mmCIF file of C-alpha atoms in Angstrom:
data_model
loop_
_atom_site.group_PDB
_atom_site.id
_atom_site.type_symbol
_atom_site.label_atom_id
_atom_site.label_comp_id
_atom_site.label_asym_id
_atom_site.label_seq_id
_atom_site.Cartn_x
_atom_site.Cartn_y
_atom_site.Cartn_z
ATOM 1 C CA MET R 1331 8.395 -15.268 22.266
ATOM 2 C CA PRO R 1332 5.680 -13.158 20.564
ATOM 3 C CA ASP R 1333 2.483 -12.388 22.422
ATOM 4 C CA GLU R 1334 -0.504 -14.517 21.457
ATOM 5 C CA ILE R 1335 -3.094 -13.036 19.129
ATOM 6 C CA GLU R 1336 -6.533 -12.766 20.695
ATOM 7 C CA MET R 1337 -9.894 -11.947 19.144
ATOM 8 C CA LEU R 1338 -11.554 -8.972 20.857
ATOM 9 C CA TYR R 1339 -14.345 -8.401 18.332
ATOM 10 C CA PRO R 1340 -16.586 -9.977 17.253
ATOM 11 C CA THR R 1341 -17.132 -12.212 20.257
ATOM 12 C CA THR R 1342 -18.191 -15.634 19.007
ATOM 13 C CA ALA R 1343 -18.235 -19.099 20.491
ATOM 14 C CA SER R 1344 -15.411 -20.228 18.196
ATOM 15 C CA ALA R 1345 -13.297 -17.183 19.060
ATOM 16 C CA ALA R 1346 -13.875 -17.728 22.771
ATOM 17 C CA ALA R 1347 -12.837 -21.360 22.430
ATOM 18 C CA ALA R 1348 -9.629 -20.339 20.658
ATOM 19 C CA ALA R 1349 -8.782 -17.559 23.110
ATOM 20 C CA PRO R 1350 -6.847 -19.613 25.716
ATOM 21 C CA ALA R 1351 -4.340 -20.789 23.108
ATOM 22 C CA GLY R 1352 -4.524 -17.711 20.905
ATOM 23 C CA LEU R 1353 -5.333 -17.602 17.205
ATOM 24 C CA THR R 1354 -3.351 -19.989 15.005
ATOM 25 C CA GLY R 1355 -2.054 -19.463 11.494
ATOM 26 C CA ASP R 1356 -5.074 -21.372 10.191
ATOM 27 C CA ASP R 1357 -7.362 -19.058 12.171
ATOM 28 C CA LEU R 1358 -5.744 -16.024 10.540
ATOM 29 C CA LEU R 1359 -6.162 -17.617 7.101
ATOM 30 C CA ALA R 1360 -9.846 -18.142 7.783
ATOM 31 C CA LEU R 1361 -10.206 -14.510 8.889
ATOM 32 C CA TYR R 1362 -8.441 -12.947 5.908
ATOM 33 C CA ALA R 1363 -8.999 -15.334 2.983
ATOM 34 C CA PRO R 1364 -11.459 -13.911 0.408
ATOM 35 C CA ALA R 1365 -14.888 -15.510 0.482
ATOM 36 C CA ASP R 1366 -15.293 -15.016 -3.286
ATOM 37 C CA ARG R 1367 -12.114 -14.696 -5.313
ATOM 38 C CA GLY R 1368 -14.093 -13.863 -8.445
ATOM 39 C CA THR R 1369 -15.342 -10.564 -7.010
ATOM 40 C CA PRO R 1370 -12.725 -7.794 -7.362
ATOM 41 C CA HIS R 1371 -11.556 -6.589 -3.973
ATOM 42 C CA LEU R 1372 -8.980 -3.954 -3.056
ATOM 43 C CA ARG R 1373 -7.487 -4.388 0.407
ATOM 44 C CA VAL R 1374 -5.053 -1.857 1.880
ATOM 45 C CA ASN R 1375 -2.655 -2.726 4.702
ATOM 46 C CA PHE R 1376 -0.932 -0.170 6.929
ATOM 47 C CA ILE R 1377 0.503 0.191 10.401
ATOM 48 C CA GLU R 1378 0.522 3.444 12.350
ATOM 49 C CA SER R 1379 1.710 4.754 15.700
ATOM 50 C CA LEU R 1380 -0.743 5.893 18.353
ATOM 51 C CA ASP R 1381 -0.120 9.505 17.327
ATOM 52 C CA GLY R 1382 -0.889 8.761 13.676
ATOM 53 C CA SER R 1383 2.508 8.254 12.021
ATOM 54 C CA ALA R 1384 2.925 5.680 9.253
ATOM 55 C CA THR R 1385 6.671 5.364 9.903
ATOM 56 C CA LEU R 1386 9.271 5.320 12.653
ATOM 57 C CA GLU R 1387 12.663 6.683 11.628
ATOM 58 C CA GLY R 1388 11.524 6.667 8.018
ATOM 59 C CA ARG R 1389 10.250 3.093 7.770
ATOM 60 C CA SER R 1390 6.959 1.400 8.625
ATOM 61 C CA GLY R 1391 8.911 -1.670 9.714
ATOM 62 C CA GLY R 1392 10.064 0.207 12.800
ATOM 63 C CA LEU R 1393 6.486 0.190 14.088
ATOM 64 C CA GLY R 1394 5.926 -3.526 13.584
ATOM 65 C CA ARG R 1395 5.641 -6.382 16.047
ATOM 66 C CA PRO R 1396 5.713 -10.166 15.415
ATOM 67 C CA ALA R 1397 1.902 -10.378 15.313
ATOM 68 C CA ASP R 1398 1.742 -7.616 12.724
ATOM 69 C CA LYS R 1399 4.251 -9.560 10.614
ATOM 70 C CA LEU R 1400 2.053 -12.689 10.854
ATOM 71 C CA VAL R 1401 -0.926 -10.738 9.540
ATOM 72 C CA PHE R 1402 1.253 -9.047 6.887
ATOM 73 C CA ASP R 1403 2.402 -12.472 5.671
ATOM 74 C CA THR R 1404 -1.170 -13.796 5.699
ATOM 75 C CA LEU R 1405 -2.461 -10.908 3.614
ATOM 76 C CA ARG R 1406 0.259 -11.532 1.042
ATOM 77 C CA GLY R 1407 -0.398 -15.254 1.176
ATOM 78 C CA VAL R 1408 -4.033 -14.868 0.057
ATOM 79 C CA ALA R 1409 -3.496 -12.072 -2.510
ATOM 80 C CA ASP R 1410 -3.396 -12.295 -6.296
ATOM 81 C CA VAL R 1411 -1.195 -9.215 -6.559
ATOM 82 C CA VAL R 1412 0.705 -6.900 -4.218
ATOM 83 C CA LEU R 1413 0.505 -3.246 -5.273
ATOM 84 C CA VAL R 1414 2.916 -0.646 -3.948
ATOM 85 C CA GLY R 1415 4.172 2.815 -4.804
ATOM 86 C CA ALA R 1416 7.773 3.356 -5.891
ATOM 87 C CA GLY R 1417 8.670 5.519 -2.881
ATOM 88 C CA THR R 1418 7.494 2.895 -0.418
ATOM 89 C CA ALA R 1419 9.276 0.116 -2.305
ATOM 90 C CA ARG R 1420 12.542 2.051 -2.061
ATOM 91 C CA ALA R 1421 12.121 3.242 1.537
ATOM 92 C CA GLU R 1422 11.187 -0.221 2.813
ATOM 93 C CA GLY R 1423 13.888 -2.011 0.803
ATOM 94 C CA TYR R 1424 11.567 -4.247 -1.216
ATOM 95 C CA GLY R 1425 13.217 -7.234 -2.835
ATOM 96 C CA ALA R 1426 11.708 -10.008 -4.923
ATOM 97 C CA LEU R 1427 8.157 -10.707 -3.753
ATOM 98 C CA THR R 1428 7.734 -14.027 -1.964
ATOM 99 C CA VAL R 1429 5.174 -15.504 0.392
ATOM 100 C CA ALA R 1430 6.017 -17.678 3.384
ATOM 101 C CA PRO R 1431 6.390 -21.399 2.545
ATOM 102 C CA ARG R 1432 3.490 -22.273 4.833
ATOM 103 C CA PHE R 1433 1.121 -20.827 2.220
ATOM 104 C CA ASP R 1434 2.386 -23.058 -0.603
ATOM 105 C CA GLY R 1435 -0.234 -25.778 -0.118
ATOM 106 C CA TRP R 1436 -3.056 -23.327 0.462
ATOM 107 C CA ARG R 1437 -2.273 -21.374 -2.714
ATOM 108 C CA ARG R 1438 -1.947 -24.578 -4.733
ATOM 109 C CA ASP R 1439 -5.298 -25.878 -3.443
ATOM 110 C CA ALA R 1440 -6.897 -22.517 -4.286
ATOM 111 C CA GLY R 1441 -5.579 -22.734 -7.858
ATOM 112 C CA LEU R 1442 -3.211 -19.787 -7.420
ATOM 113 C CA SER R 1443 0.306 -19.215 -8.666
ATOM 114 C CA PRO R 1444 3.048 -19.976 -6.101
ATOM 115 C CA GLN R 1445 3.676 -16.245 -5.595
ATOM 116 C CA PRO R 1446 1.420 -13.207 -5.988
ATOM 117 C CA ALA R 1447 2.190 -10.880 -8.857
ATOM 118 C CA MET R 1448 4.095 -7.693 -8.041
ATOM 119 C CA ALA R 1449 2.731 -4.344 -9.239
ATOM 120 C CA LEU R 1450 4.498 -1.015 -8.787
ATOM 121 C CA VAL R 1451 3.384 2.567 -9.336
ATOM 122 C CA SER R 1452 5.867 5.166 -10.546
ATOM 123 C CA GLY R 1453 5.351 8.317 -12.578
ATOM 124 C CA ARG R 1454 9.057 8.593 -13.465
ATOM 125 C CA LEU R 1455 10.164 4.939 -13.601
ATOM 126 C CA ASP R 1456 13.177 5.744 -11.425
ATOM 127 C CA PHE R 1457 13.990 2.135 -10.538
ATOM 128 C CA ASP R 1458 17.237 0.195 -10.625
ATOM 129 C CA PRO R 1459 16.568 -2.705 -13.026
ATOM 130 C CA THR R 1460 19.383 -4.719 -11.439
ATOM 131 C CA SER R 1461 17.824 -4.647 -7.962
ATOM 132 C CA ASP R 1462 16.421 -7.850 -6.466
ATOM 133 C CA LEU R 1463 12.931 -6.423 -6.897
ATOM 134 C CA PHE R 1464 13.324 -7.143 -10.606
ATOM 135 C CA ALA R 1465 16.362 -9.393 -11.002
ATOM 136 C CA LYS R 1466 15.102 -12.092 -8.618
ATOM 137 C CA ALA R 1467 11.369 -11.768 -9.285
ATOM 138 C CA ALA R 1468 9.521 -15.026 -10.004
ATOM 139 C CA THR R 1469 7.611 -13.212 -12.766
ATOM 140 C CA LYS R 1470 8.091 -9.813 -14.340
ATOM 141 C CA PRO R 1471 6.619 -7.103 -12.123
ATOM 142 C CA LEU R 1472 3.951 -4.858 -13.595
ATOM 143 C CA VAL R 1473 4.967 -1.199 -13.468
ATOM 144 C CA PHE R 1474 2.215 1.395 -13.877
ATOM 145 C CA THR R 1475 3.415 4.757 -15.045
ATOM 146 C CA ALA R 1476 2.400 7.938 -16.854
ATOM 147 C CA ARG R 1477 2.779 8.403 -20.596
ATOM 148 C CA SER R 1478 5.116 11.307 -19.828
ATOM 149 C CA ALA R 1479 7.682 8.964 -18.199
ATOM 150 C CA PRO R 1480 11.124 9.287 -19.821
ATOM 151 C CA GLN R 1481 11.782 6.945 -22.729
ATOM 152 C CA GLN R 1482 15.276 6.231 -21.430
ATOM 153 C CA ALA R 1483 13.800 4.935 -18.176
ATOM 154 C CA ARG R 1484 11.329 2.800 -20.121
ATOM 155 C CA ASP R 1485 14.171 1.285 -22.111
ATOM 156 C CA ARG R 1486 16.118 0.435 -18.939
ATOM 157 C CA LEU R 1487 13.161 -1.456 -17.446
ATOM 158 C CA SER R 1488 11.693 -3.048 -20.553
ATOM 159 C CA ASP R 1489 13.572 -6.342 -20.156
ATOM 160 C CA VAL R 1490 12.714 -6.858 -16.476
ATOM 161 C CA ALA R 1491 9.203 -5.413 -16.154
ATOM 162 C CA THR R 1492 5.912 -5.077 -17.990
ATOM 163 C CA ILE R 1493 5.292 -1.345 -18.290
ATOM 164 C CA VAL R 1494 1.681 -0.168 -18.431
ATOM 165 C CA ASP R 1495 0.637 3.426 -19.114
ATOM 166 C CA ALA R 1496 -2.072 4.505 -16.673
ATOM 167 C CA GLY R 1497 -2.438 8.232 -17.231
ATOM 168 C CA ASP R 1498 -0.912 11.124 -19.130
ATOM 169 C CA THR R 1499 1.215 13.021 -16.595
ATOM 170 C CA VAL R 1500 0.224 11.251 -13.363
ATOM 171 C CA VAL R 1501 -0.798 7.667 -12.670
ATOM 172 C CA ASP R 1502 -4.569 7.240 -12.482
ATOM 173 C CA ALA R 1503 -5.439 4.903 -9.595
ATOM 174 C CA ALA R 1504 -8.698 3.809 -11.244
ATOM 175 C CA VAL R 1505 -6.842 2.750 -14.389
ATOM 176 C CA VAL R 1506 -4.358 0.777 -12.287
ATOM 177 C CA VAL R 1507 -7.094 -1.171 -10.519
ATOM 178 C CA HIS R 1508 -8.966 -1.773 -13.783
ATOM 179 C CA GLU R 1509 -5.816 -3.065 -15.475
ATOM 180 C CA LEU R 1510 -5.115 -5.468 -12.622
ATOM 181 C CA THR R 1511 -8.609 -6.917 -12.471
ATOM 182 C CA SER R 1512 -8.780 -7.216 -16.265
ATOM 183 C CA ARG R 1513 -5.710 -9.470 -16.011
ATOM 184 C CA GLY R 1514 -7.552 -11.727 -13.560
ATOM 185 C CA LEU R 1515 -5.732 -10.270 -10.549
ATOM 186 C CA THR R 1516 -8.940 -9.614 -8.640
ATOM 187 C CA GLN R 1517 -7.641 -9.835 -5.069
ATOM 188 C CA VAL R 1518 -5.440 -6.751 -4.788
ATOM 189 C CA LEU R 1519 -3.347 -6.016 -1.704
ATOM 190 C CA CYS R 1520 -2.022 -2.445 -1.588
ATOM 191 C CA GLU R 1521 0.871 -1.836 0.812
ATOM 192 C CA GLY R 1522 1.186 1.903 0.254
ATOM 193 C CA GLY R 1523 2.455 4.415 0.095
ATOM 194 C CA PRO R 1524 0.466 7.276 1.599
ATOM 195 C CA SER R 1525 0.171 9.257 -1.658
ATOM 196 C CA PHE R 1526 -1.184 6.336 -3.649
ATOM 197 C CA PHE R 1527 -3.507 5.373 -0.792
ATOM 198 C CA GLY R 1528 -4.803 8.948 -0.921
ATOM 199 C CA ASP R 1529 -5.434 8.534 -4.651
ATOM 200 C CA LEU R 1530 -7.354 5.308 -4.006
ATOM 201 C CA ILE R 1531 -9.488 7.011 -1.369
ATOM 202 C CA ALA R 1532 -10.182 9.977 -3.668
ATOM 203 C CA ALA R 1533 -11.353 7.570 -6.382
ATOM 204 C CA ASP R 1534 -13.454 5.590 -3.839
ATOM 205 C CA LEU R 1535 -11.678 2.348 -4.733
ATOM 206 C CA VAL R 1536 -10.890 1.027 -1.241
ATOM 207 C CA ASP R 1537 -12.930 -2.025 -0.244
ATOM 208 C CA GLU R 1538 -11.037 -2.850 2.940
ATOM 209 C CA LEU R 1539 -8.433 -1.387 5.278
ATOM 210 C CA CYS R 1540 -6.329 -3.572 7.557
ATOM 211 C CA LEU R 1541 -4.815 -1.135 10.044
ATOM 212 C CA SER R 1542 -2.453 -2.134 12.832
ATOM 213 C CA MET R 1543 -1.991 0.290 15.725
ATOM 214 C CA SER R 1544 1.489 0.107 17.214
ATOM 215 C CA PRO R 1545 1.720 0.997 20.931
ATOM 216 C CA VAL R 1546 4.270 3.787 20.465
ATOM 217 C CA LEU R 1547 4.261 7.581 20.187
ATOM 218 C CA GLU R 1548 6.352 8.640 17.188
ATOM 219 C CA GLY R 1549 6.457 12.377 17.822
ATOM 220 C CA GLY R 1550 5.011 13.902 14.669
ATOM 221 C CA LYS R 1551 7.792 13.621 12.083
ATOM 222 C CA GLY R 1552 6.292 10.767 10.074
ATOM 223 C CA SER R 1553 3.553 11.065 7.459
ATOM 224 C CA ARG R 1554 -0.035 9.934 7.824
ATOM 225 C CA VAL R 1555 -1.047 6.619 6.262
ATOM 226 C CA ALA R 1556 -2.838 8.603 3.530
ATOM 227 C CA THR R 1557 -1.998 11.955 1.946
ATOM 228 C CA ALA R 1558 -4.356 13.382 -0.641
ATOM 229 C CA ARG R 1559 -3.497 14.944 -3.973
ATOM 230 C CA ALA R 1560 -7.220 15.269 -4.708
ATOM 231 C CA ALA R 1561 -10.145 15.507 -2.312
ATOM 232 C CA ALA R 1562 -12.479 12.540 -2.027
ATOM 233 C CA SER R 1563 -15.926 13.207 -3.492
ATOM 234 C CA MET R 1564 -17.453 12.189 -0.158
ATOM 235 C CA PRO R 1565 -16.268 10.413 3.007
ATOM 236 C CA ARG R 1566 -16.318 6.617 2.668
ATOM 237 C CA GLY R 1567 -17.840 4.881 5.662
ATOM 238 C CA LEU R 1568 -16.181 1.695 6.835
ATOM 239 C CA ARG R 1569 -17.445 -0.926 9.251
ATOM 240 C CA LEU R 1570 -15.316 -2.768 11.807
ATOM 241 C CA ALA R 1571 -15.128 -6.419 10.725
ATOM 242 C CA HIS R 1572 -12.799 -7.630 13.455
ATOM 243 C CA LEU R 1573 -10.397 -6.460 16.145
ATOM 244 C CA LEU R 1574 -7.412 -8.532 17.252
ATOM 245 C CA LYS R 1575 -4.954 -7.899 20.069
ATOM 246 C CA SER R 1576 -1.397 -9.055 20.645
ATOM 247 C CA GLY R 1577 0.059 -7.584 23.807
ATOM 248 C CA SER R 1578 -0.683 -3.871 23.358
ATOM 249 C CA LEU R 1579 -0.696 -4.041 19.545
ATOM 250 C CA LEU R 1580 -4.169 -3.758 17.973
ATOM 251 C CA LEU R 1581 -4.938 -5.270 14.567
ATOM 252 C CA THR R 1582 -8.109 -3.952 12.963
ATOM 253 C CA ARG R 1583 -9.962 -4.839 9.771
ATOM 254 C CA TRP R 1584 -12.477 -2.407 8.262
ATOM 255 C CA VAL R 1585 -14.742 -3.060 5.253
ATOM 256 C CA ARG R 1586 -17.071 -0.968 3.116
ATOM 257 C CA GLU R 1587 -20.390 -0.565 4.855
ATOM 258 C CA GLU R 1588 -22.420 -2.220 2.114
ATOM 259 C CA GLN R 1589 -20.448 -5.485 1.990
ATOM 260 C CA PRO R 1590 -20.438 -8.469 4.368
ATOM 261 C CA ALA R 1591 -17.438 -9.208 6.605
#
């Protein structure tokens, strides 16, 4: 049986009242649901080990715990689109994007499609078009690529994906985010990978980071949650919005300093 999820910060009367029984699924929805869906918002979700690794034996899933999966599902459940880099999609074995059935009613009441859109980032378009990621998708995934991507790869994917050029030789993170929001996909959930997260940081596009800290020491072989191809113009300050605990797993949520929790 998974450990209960407790609120450690902020300490409020409602959180204290919920503490004996732990936070429910509805409590998590209230914590993570956007207050204003019309305002574009880019949320990034990662898990890391105590010594700073984003993976264990090559996959982030090895660091996870049941509570982290509940939050992961909740973040997907309230998103308009899930954005992920090609390397992460392959390493983590992404299939067709679905949200847990318990979010069906909530998404319907919020006027959302049954499933979030899927958006992928790949400079070379080296995907298998017959994989479940495409073949079983509820709607065609968006694939952001560079104009230099091979035409043969474009042709292979053209029937199963909507291909969008977002840069000449590398994918421009700012163009990706602009293209998503211009399609009405304002609530963006990025699930990695580290290189694309680094690009988002460099372009100062990150509004929120949900970071789970797994109570393990990985040993130094895994990558950080962000790796930079370009330096950020200046450090981006974030403010702690809440801190949850499940056993020894910590679940944090950080937001841009100028915006409310």
